[in-house]
PDB file of C-alpha atoms in Angstrom:
ATOM      1  CA  MET K   1      60.198   4.730 -99.954  1.00  0.00           C
ATOM      2  CA  ALA K   2      57.440   5.207-102.818  1.00  0.00           C
ATOM      3  CA  ARG K   3      58.473   2.072-103.805  1.00  0.00           C
ATOM      4  CA  GLY K   4      57.604   0.107-100.385  1.00  0.00           C
ATOM      5  CA  LYS K   5      54.088   1.528-100.552  1.00  0.00           C
ATOM      6  CA  LYS K   6      53.620   0.930-103.878  1.00  0.00           C
ATOM      7  CA  THR K   7      55.444  -2.567-103.036  1.00  0.00           C
ATOM      8  CA  GLY K   8      53.289  -3.177 -99.528  1.00  0.00           C
ATOM      9  CA  LEU K   9      50.009  -1.881-101.332  1.00  0.00           C
ATOM     10  CA  MET K  10      50.112  -4.761-103.990  1.00  0.00           C
ATOM     11  CA  ALA K  11      50.472  -7.318-101.212  1.00  0.00           C
ATOM     12  CA  CYS K  12      47.733  -6.285 -99.444  1.00  0.00           C
ATOM     13  CA  SER K  13      45.444  -5.912-103.495  1.00  0.00           C
ATOM     14  CA  GLY K  14      46.642  -9.390-104.051  1.00  0.00           C
ATOM     15  CA  VAL K  15      46.594 -10.859-100.772  1.00  0.00           C
ATOM     16  CA  ALA K  16      42.775  -9.009-101.158  1.00  0.00           C
ATOM     17  CA  ALA K  17      41.647 -11.290-104.246  1.00  0.00           C
ATOM     18  CA  CYS K  18      43.308 -14.266-103.215  1.00  0.00           C
ATOM     19  CA  LEU K  19      39.830 -13.824-100.210  1.00  0.00           C
ATOM     20  CA  LEU K  20      37.890 -12.775-102.420  1.00  0.00           C
ATOM     21  CA  VAL K  21      37.517 -15.638-104.737  1.00  0.00           C
ATOM     22  CA  LEU K  22      38.393 -17.596-101.308  1.00  0.00           C
ATOM     23  CA  ALA K  23      34.817 -16.786-100.381  1.00  0.00           C
ATOM     24  CA  ALA K  24      32.741 -16.627-103.324  1.00  0.00           C
ATOM     25  CA  GLY K  25      34.059 -20.244-103.657  1.00  0.00           C
ATOM     26  CA  CYS K  26      32.775 -20.733-100.729  1.00  0.00           C
ATOM     27  CA  GLY K  27      29.633 -19.543-101.081  1.00  0.00           C
ATOM     28  CA  ALA K  28      28.828 -21.182-103.977  1.00  0.00           C
ATOM     29  CA  GLU K  29      28.905 -24.240-101.228  1.00  0.00           C
ATOM     30  CA  ASP K  30      26.556 -22.926 -98.591  1.00  0.00           C
ATOM     31  CA  ASP K  31      24.565 -19.240 -99.548  1.00  0.00           C
ATOM     32  CA  GLY K  32      23.652 -19.115 -95.349  1.00  0.00           C
ATOM     33  CA  LYS K  33      20.559 -21.104 -96.629  1.00  0.00           C
ATOM     34  CA  PRO K  34      19.671 -23.936 -94.999  1.00  0.00           C
ATOM     35  CA  SER K  35      19.456 -26.764 -97.536  1.00  0.00           C
ATOM     36  CA  GLY K  36      14.940 -28.383 -98.337  1.00  0.00           C
ATOM     37  CA  PRO K  37      15.120 -31.747 -97.506  1.00  0.00           C
ATOM     38  CA  THR K  38      14.974 -34.153 -99.481  1.00  0.00           C
ATOM     39  CA  ALA K  39      11.736 -36.487-100.751  1.00  0.00           C
ATOM     40  CA  SER K  40      12.296 -39.067 -98.285  1.00  0.00           C
ATOM     41  CA  ALA K  41      12.435 -36.632 -95.391  1.00  0.00           C
ATOM     42  CA  THR K  42       9.392 -35.465 -97.672  1.00  0.00           C
ATOM     43  CA  ARG K  43       8.278 -38.400 -97.463  1.00  0.00           C
ATOM     44  CA  ASP K  44       8.975 -39.818 -93.829  1.00  0.00           C
ATOM     45  CA  ASP K  45       7.679 -36.865 -92.488  1.00  0.00           C
ATOM     46  CA  GLY K  46       4.285 -37.368 -93.813  1.00  0.00           C
ATOM     47  CA  ALA K  47       4.853 -40.563 -92.205  1.00  0.00           C
ATOM     48  CA  GLU K  48       5.520 -39.743 -88.847  1.00  0.00           C
ATOM     49  CA  LYS K  49       3.282 -37.116 -88.566  1.00  0.00           C
ATOM     50  CA  LYS K  50       0.358 -39.374 -90.023  1.00  0.00           C
ATOM     51  CA  ARG K  51       2.037 -41.803 -87.273  1.00  0.00           C
ATOM     52  CA  ALA K  52       1.168 -39.513 -84.441  1.00  0.00           C
ATOM     53  CA  ALA K  53      -1.892 -38.420 -85.224  1.00  0.00           C
ATOM     54  CA  ALA K  54      -3.173 -42.634 -85.017  1.00  0.00           C
ATOM     55  CA  GLU K  55      -1.573 -42.407 -81.733  1.00  0.00           C
ATOM     56  CA  ARG K  56      -2.985 -39.262 -79.744  1.00  0.00           C
ATOM     57  CA  ASP K  57      -6.224 -40.150 -81.293  1.00  0.00           C
ATOM     58  CA  ALA K  58      -6.837 -43.385 -80.628  1.00  0.00           C
ATOM     59  CA  LEU K  59      -5.502 -42.867 -76.945  1.00  0.00           C
ATOM     60  CA  ALA K  60      -8.274 -39.990 -76.513  1.00  0.00           C
ATOM     61  CA  ALA K  61     -10.612 -42.852 -77.733  1.00  0.00           C
ATOM     62  CA  TYR K  62      -9.398 -45.114 -74.829  1.00  0.00           C
ATOM     63  CA  ARG K  63      -9.604 -42.562 -72.601  1.00  0.00           C
ATOM     64  CA  GLY K  64     -12.875 -40.988 -73.103  1.00  0.00           C
ATOM     65  CA  MET K  65     -13.800 -45.463 -72.932  1.00  0.00           C
ATOM     66  CA  TRP K  66     -12.653 -45.377 -69.412  1.00  0.00           C
ATOM     67  CA  LYS K  67     -14.446 -41.986 -68.758  1.00  0.00           C
ATOM     68  CA  ALA K  68     -17.408 -43.535 -69.607  1.00  0.00           C
ATOM     69  CA  GLN K  69     -17.025 -46.481 -67.804  1.00  0.00           C
ATOM     70  CA  THR K  70     -16.057 -44.489 -65.211  1.00  0.00           C
ATOM     71  CA  LYS K  71     -19.468 -42.569 -65.323  1.00  0.00           C
ATOM     72  CA  ALA K  72     -21.185 -45.565 -65.853  1.00  0.00           C
ATOM     73  CA  TYR K  73     -20.173 -47.407 -62.118  1.00  0.00           C
ATOM     74  CA  SER K  74     -20.535 -44.680 -60.548  1.00  0.00           C
ATOM     75  CA  THR K  75     -22.864 -43.555 -61.429  1.00  0.00           C
ATOM     76  CA  GLY K  76     -25.463 -47.354 -61.465  1.00  0.00           C
ATOM     77  CA  SER K  77     -26.235 -45.438 -64.953  1.00  0.00           C
ATOM     78  CA  MET K  78     -25.113 -45.703 -68.502  1.00  0.00           C
ATOM     79  CA  LYS K  79     -27.458 -42.834 -69.059  1.00  0.00           C
ATOM     80  CA  GLY K  80     -26.005 -39.913 -70.866  1.00  0.00           C
ATOM     81  CA  VAL K  81     -22.860 -42.235 -70.958  1.00  0.00           C
ATOM     82  CA  GLU K  82     -21.732 -41.468 -74.330  1.00  0.00           C
ATOM     83  CA  LEU K  83     -20.470 -45.744 -74.648  1.00  0.00           C
ATOM     84  CA  GLY K  84     -21.028 -45.247 -78.970  1.00  0.00           C
ATOM     85  CA  ASP K  85     -18.776 -42.035 -78.177  1.00  0.00           C
ATOM     86  CA  TYR K  86     -15.366 -44.606 -77.361  1.00  0.00           C
ATOM     87  CA  THR K  87     -15.841 -48.260 -78.027  1.00  0.00           C
ATOM     88  CA  THR K  88     -17.508 -50.445 -79.962  1.00  0.00           C
ATOM     89  CA  GLY K  89     -18.425 -54.175 -81.204  1.00  0.00           C
ATOM     90  CA  ASP K  90     -17.059 -56.879 -78.125  1.00  0.00           C
ATOM     91  CA  ALA K  91     -15.524 -53.377 -75.631  1.00  0.00           C
ATOM     92  CA  ALA K  92     -18.745 -52.281 -75.933  1.00  0.00           C
ATOM     93  CA  ALA K  93     -20.600 -55.211 -74.105  1.00  0.00           C
ATOM     94  CA  HIS K  94     -17.867 -56.038 -72.256  1.00  0.00           C
ATOM     95  CA  ILE K  95     -18.424 -52.543 -70.551  1.00  0.00           C
ATOM     96  CA  VAL K  96     -22.364 -53.472 -70.234  1.00  0.00           C
ATOM     97  CA  GLU K  97     -21.554 -57.183 -69.764  1.00  0.00           C
ATOM     98  CA  ALA K  98     -19.354 -55.568 -66.565  1.00  0.00           C
ATOM     99  CA  PHE K  99     -22.451 -52.613 -65.464  1.00  0.00           C
ATOM    100  CA  THR K 100     -24.597 -55.202 -65.165  1.00  0.00           C
ATOM    101  CA  TYR K 101     -23.548 -57.240 -63.257  1.00  0.00           C
ATOM    102  CA  TYR K 102     -21.712 -54.433 -60.436  1.00  0.00           C
ATOM    103  CA  GLN K 103     -26.029 -53.903 -60.851  1.00  0.00           C
ATOM    104  CA  LYS K 104     -26.522 -56.880 -59.742  1.00  0.00           C
ATOM    105  CA  THR K 105     -23.451 -57.765 -57.261  1.00  0.00           C
ATOM    106  CA  ASP K 106     -24.241 -54.294 -55.607  1.00  0.00           C
ATOM    107  CA  ILE K 107     -20.430 -52.681 -56.978  1.00  0.00           C
ATOM    108  CA  ALA K 108     -19.470 -49.265 -57.745  1.00  0.00           C
ATOM    109  CA  PHE K 109     -16.220 -47.232 -58.307  1.00  0.00           C
ATOM    110  CA  THR K 110     -15.907 -43.609 -56.573  1.00  0.00           C
ATOM    111  CA  GLY K 111     -13.649 -41.916 -59.345  1.00  0.00           C
ATOM    112  CA  PRO K 112     -11.901 -43.369 -62.099  1.00  0.00           C
ATOM    113  CA  PRO K 113      -8.587 -45.459 -62.545  1.00  0.00           C
ATOM    114  CA  VAL K 114      -4.880 -44.618 -62.509  1.00  0.00           C
ATOM    115  CA  ILE K 115      -4.342 -45.497 -65.987  1.00  0.00           C
ATOM    116  CA  SER K 116      -1.003 -44.724 -68.225  1.00  0.00           C
ATOM    117  CA  PRO K 117      -1.888 -45.679 -71.674  1.00  0.00           C
ATOM    118  CA  LYS K 118       0.689 -46.521 -74.231  1.00  0.00           C
ATOM    119  CA  VAL K 119       0.005 -47.498 -78.052  1.00  0.00           C
ATOM    120  CA  THR K 120       2.366 -49.415 -77.721  1.00  0.00           C
ATOM    121  CA  ALA K 121       1.620 -50.529 -81.497  1.00  0.00           C
ATOM    122  CA  VAL K 122       0.347 -49.356 -84.932  1.00  0.00           C
ATOM    123  CA  ASP K 123      -1.163 -49.830 -88.601  1.00  0.00           C
ATOM    124  CA  VAL K 124      -2.320 -46.032 -91.253  1.00  0.00           C
ATOM    125  CA  ASP K 125      -0.986 -47.972 -93.846  1.00  0.00           C
ATOM    126  CA  SER K 126      -4.235 -50.548 -94.631  1.00  0.00           C
ATOM    127  CA  SER K 127      -7.418 -49.170 -95.330  1.00  0.00           C
ATOM    128  CA  VAL K 128      -7.983 -50.328 -91.459  1.00  0.00           C
ATOM    129  CA  HIS K 129      -5.885 -48.327 -89.193  1.00  0.00           C
ATOM    130  CA  THR K 130      -5.650 -49.957 -86.149  1.00  0.00           C
ATOM    131  CA  ALA K 131      -3.909 -50.114 -83.034  1.00  0.00           C
ATOM    132  CA  THR K 132      -2.666 -51.859 -79.755  1.00  0.00           C
ATOM    133  CA  ILE K 133      -2.484 -49.841 -76.223  1.00  0.00           C
ATOM    134  CA  THR K 134      -1.068 -50.994 -73.039  1.00  0.00           C
ATOM    135  CA  ASP K 135      -2.111 -50.102 -69.495  1.00  0.00           C
ATOM    136  CA  CYS K 136      -1.721 -51.186 -65.763  1.00  0.00           C
ATOM    137  CA  VAL K 137      -4.799 -49.676 -64.149  1.00  0.00           C
ATOM    138  CA  ASP K 138      -4.935 -49.074 -61.390  1.00  0.00           C
ATOM    139  CA  VAL K 139      -8.421 -49.811 -59.945  1.00  0.00           C
ATOM    140  CA  THR K 140      -7.255 -49.871 -55.611  1.00  0.00           C
ATOM    141  CA  GLY K 141      -9.676 -48.647 -52.864  1.00  0.00           C
ATOM    142  CA  ILE K 142     -12.744 -47.051 -55.801  1.00  0.00           C
ATOM    143  CA  VAL K 143     -14.315 -50.129 -55.753  1.00  0.00           C
ATOM    144  CA  VAL K 144     -16.524 -50.320 -53.048  1.00  0.00           C
ATOM    145  CA  ARG K 145     -20.374 -51.554 -51.667  1.00  0.00           C
ATOM    146  CA  ARG K 146     -22.967 -48.891 -53.198  1.00  0.00           C
ATOM    147  CA  ALA K 147     -24.656 -49.139 -50.437  1.00  0.00           C
ATOM    148  CA  THR K 148     -21.875 -48.546 -48.147  1.00  0.00           C
ATOM    149  CA  GLY K 149     -19.065 -46.865 -49.605  1.00  0.00           C
ATOM    150  CA  LYS K 150     -16.387 -49.704 -47.438  1.00  0.00           C
ATOM    151  CA  PRO K 151     -13.993 -52.111 -50.614  1.00  0.00           C
ATOM    152  CA  ILE K 152     -15.726 -54.527 -51.904  1.00  0.00           C
ATOM    153  CA  ALA K 153     -15.045 -58.286 -49.251  1.00  0.00           C
ATOM    154  CA  GLY K 154     -11.834 -59.443 -50.784  1.00  0.00           C
ATOM    155  CA  ALA K 155     -10.418 -56.923 -52.691  1.00  0.00           C
ATOM    156  CA  LYS K 156      -6.864 -56.443 -52.898  1.00  0.00           C
ATOM    157  CA  GLU K 157      -4.917 -53.411 -51.461  1.00  0.00           C
ATOM    158  CA  ASP K 158      -2.681 -53.077 -54.941  1.00  0.00           C
ATOM    159  CA  ASP K 159      -5.309 -54.010 -57.497  1.00  0.00           C
ATOM    160  CA  ARG K 160      -3.200 -53.480 -60.966  1.00  0.00           C
ATOM    161  CA  ARG K 161      -3.243 -55.513 -63.410  1.00  0.00           C
ATOM    162  CA  PRO K 162      -2.011 -55.465 -67.371  1.00  0.00           C
ATOM    163  CA  TRP K 163      -4.891 -54.179 -70.148  1.00  0.00           C
ATOM    164  CA  THR K 164      -4.092 -54.615 -73.449  1.00  0.00           C
ATOM    165  CA  ALA K 165      -7.109 -53.009 -75.900  1.00  0.00           C
ATOM    166  CA  LYS K 166      -7.285 -52.848 -79.375  1.00  0.00           C
ATOM    167  CA  ALA K 167      -8.552 -49.497 -81.449  1.00  0.00           C
ATOM    168  CA  THR K 168      -9.944 -49.193 -85.305  1.00  0.00           C
ATOM    169  CA  THR K 169     -11.268 -46.979 -87.662  1.00  0.00           C
ATOM    170  CA  ALA K 170     -13.220 -47.342 -90.034  1.00  0.00           C
ATOM    171  CA  LYS K 171     -12.264 -47.971 -93.407  1.00  0.00           C
ATOM    172  CA  ASP K 172      -9.799 -45.646 -94.661  1.00  0.00           C
ATOM    173  CA  GLY K 173      -9.820 -43.886 -91.401  1.00  0.00           C
ATOM    174  CA  LYS K 174     -12.429 -42.462 -91.617  1.00  0.00           C
ATOM    175  CA  GLY K 175     -14.831 -42.178 -89.214  1.00  0.00           C
ATOM    176  CA  GLY K 176     -12.885 -41.934 -85.832  1.00  0.00           C
ATOM    177  CA  TRP K 177     -11.216 -43.944 -83.475  1.00  0.00           C
ATOM    178  CA  ARG K 178     -13.280 -46.752 -81.489  1.00  0.00           C
ATOM    179  CA  ILE K 179     -11.567 -49.414 -78.802  1.00  0.00           C
ATOM    180  CA  VAL K 180     -13.069 -52.448 -79.911  1.00  0.00           C
ATOM    181  CA  ASP K 181     -11.321 -55.708 -77.999  1.00  0.00           C
ATOM    182  CA  TYR K 182      -9.384 -55.369 -74.232  1.00  0.00           C
ATOM    183  CA  THR K 183      -8.100 -57.929 -71.947  1.00  0.00           C
ATOM    184  CA  ILE K 184      -7.191 -57.815 -68.812  1.00  0.00           C
ATOM    185  CA  ASP K 185      -4.247 -59.913 -67.056  1.00  0.00           C
ATOM    186  CA  LYS K 186      -5.970 -60.768 -64.105  1.00  0.00           C
ATOM    187  CA  ASP K 187      -3.789 -63.123 -63.152  1.00  0.00           C
ATOM    188  CA  ARG K 188      -0.352 -60.662 -62.752  1.00  0.00           C
ATOM    189  CA  THR K 189      -0.304 -57.610 -61.138  1.00  0.00           C
ATOM    190  CA  CYS K 190       1.569 -54.792 -63.114  1.00  0.00           C
TER     191      CYS K 190
END
């Protein structure tokens, strides 16, 4: 019996030694620690973060533009409207022009339009960063005669139009985002 125990112990020792060798070999390939990012993954993550920040900031400027417009068109005053914080160039000129027209024709907004903007293109590699924003702006029921509060004559029941806005930063992405221009497709609804 002593001999059987000795053979059994030797067999177990041999199996244990093999398992240790195999385990050590596996440990060399996978030590349980997550592998670090490759140089290209780190570069891609940085570019994606920069792009995501640009999209977020361009959309903030667009929403701010609408907040400023709504305040001006609702109150009938440009006082306290922070238009320059969100717009410049042709966009600011279009808003002032619309405000002037609304004042002359007794038109007002009763509240903000329904918007759902999306950034459809962004460039953060150029010295001036740019973004294109598309939206479906719904002013159904909010454009009224200031004196009566009634919808303007001829207003459509479903007044939703596609908008395309251009946003930029100053050189090297400094100075924050501003909407510099926009177009409204008045020939179709969205």
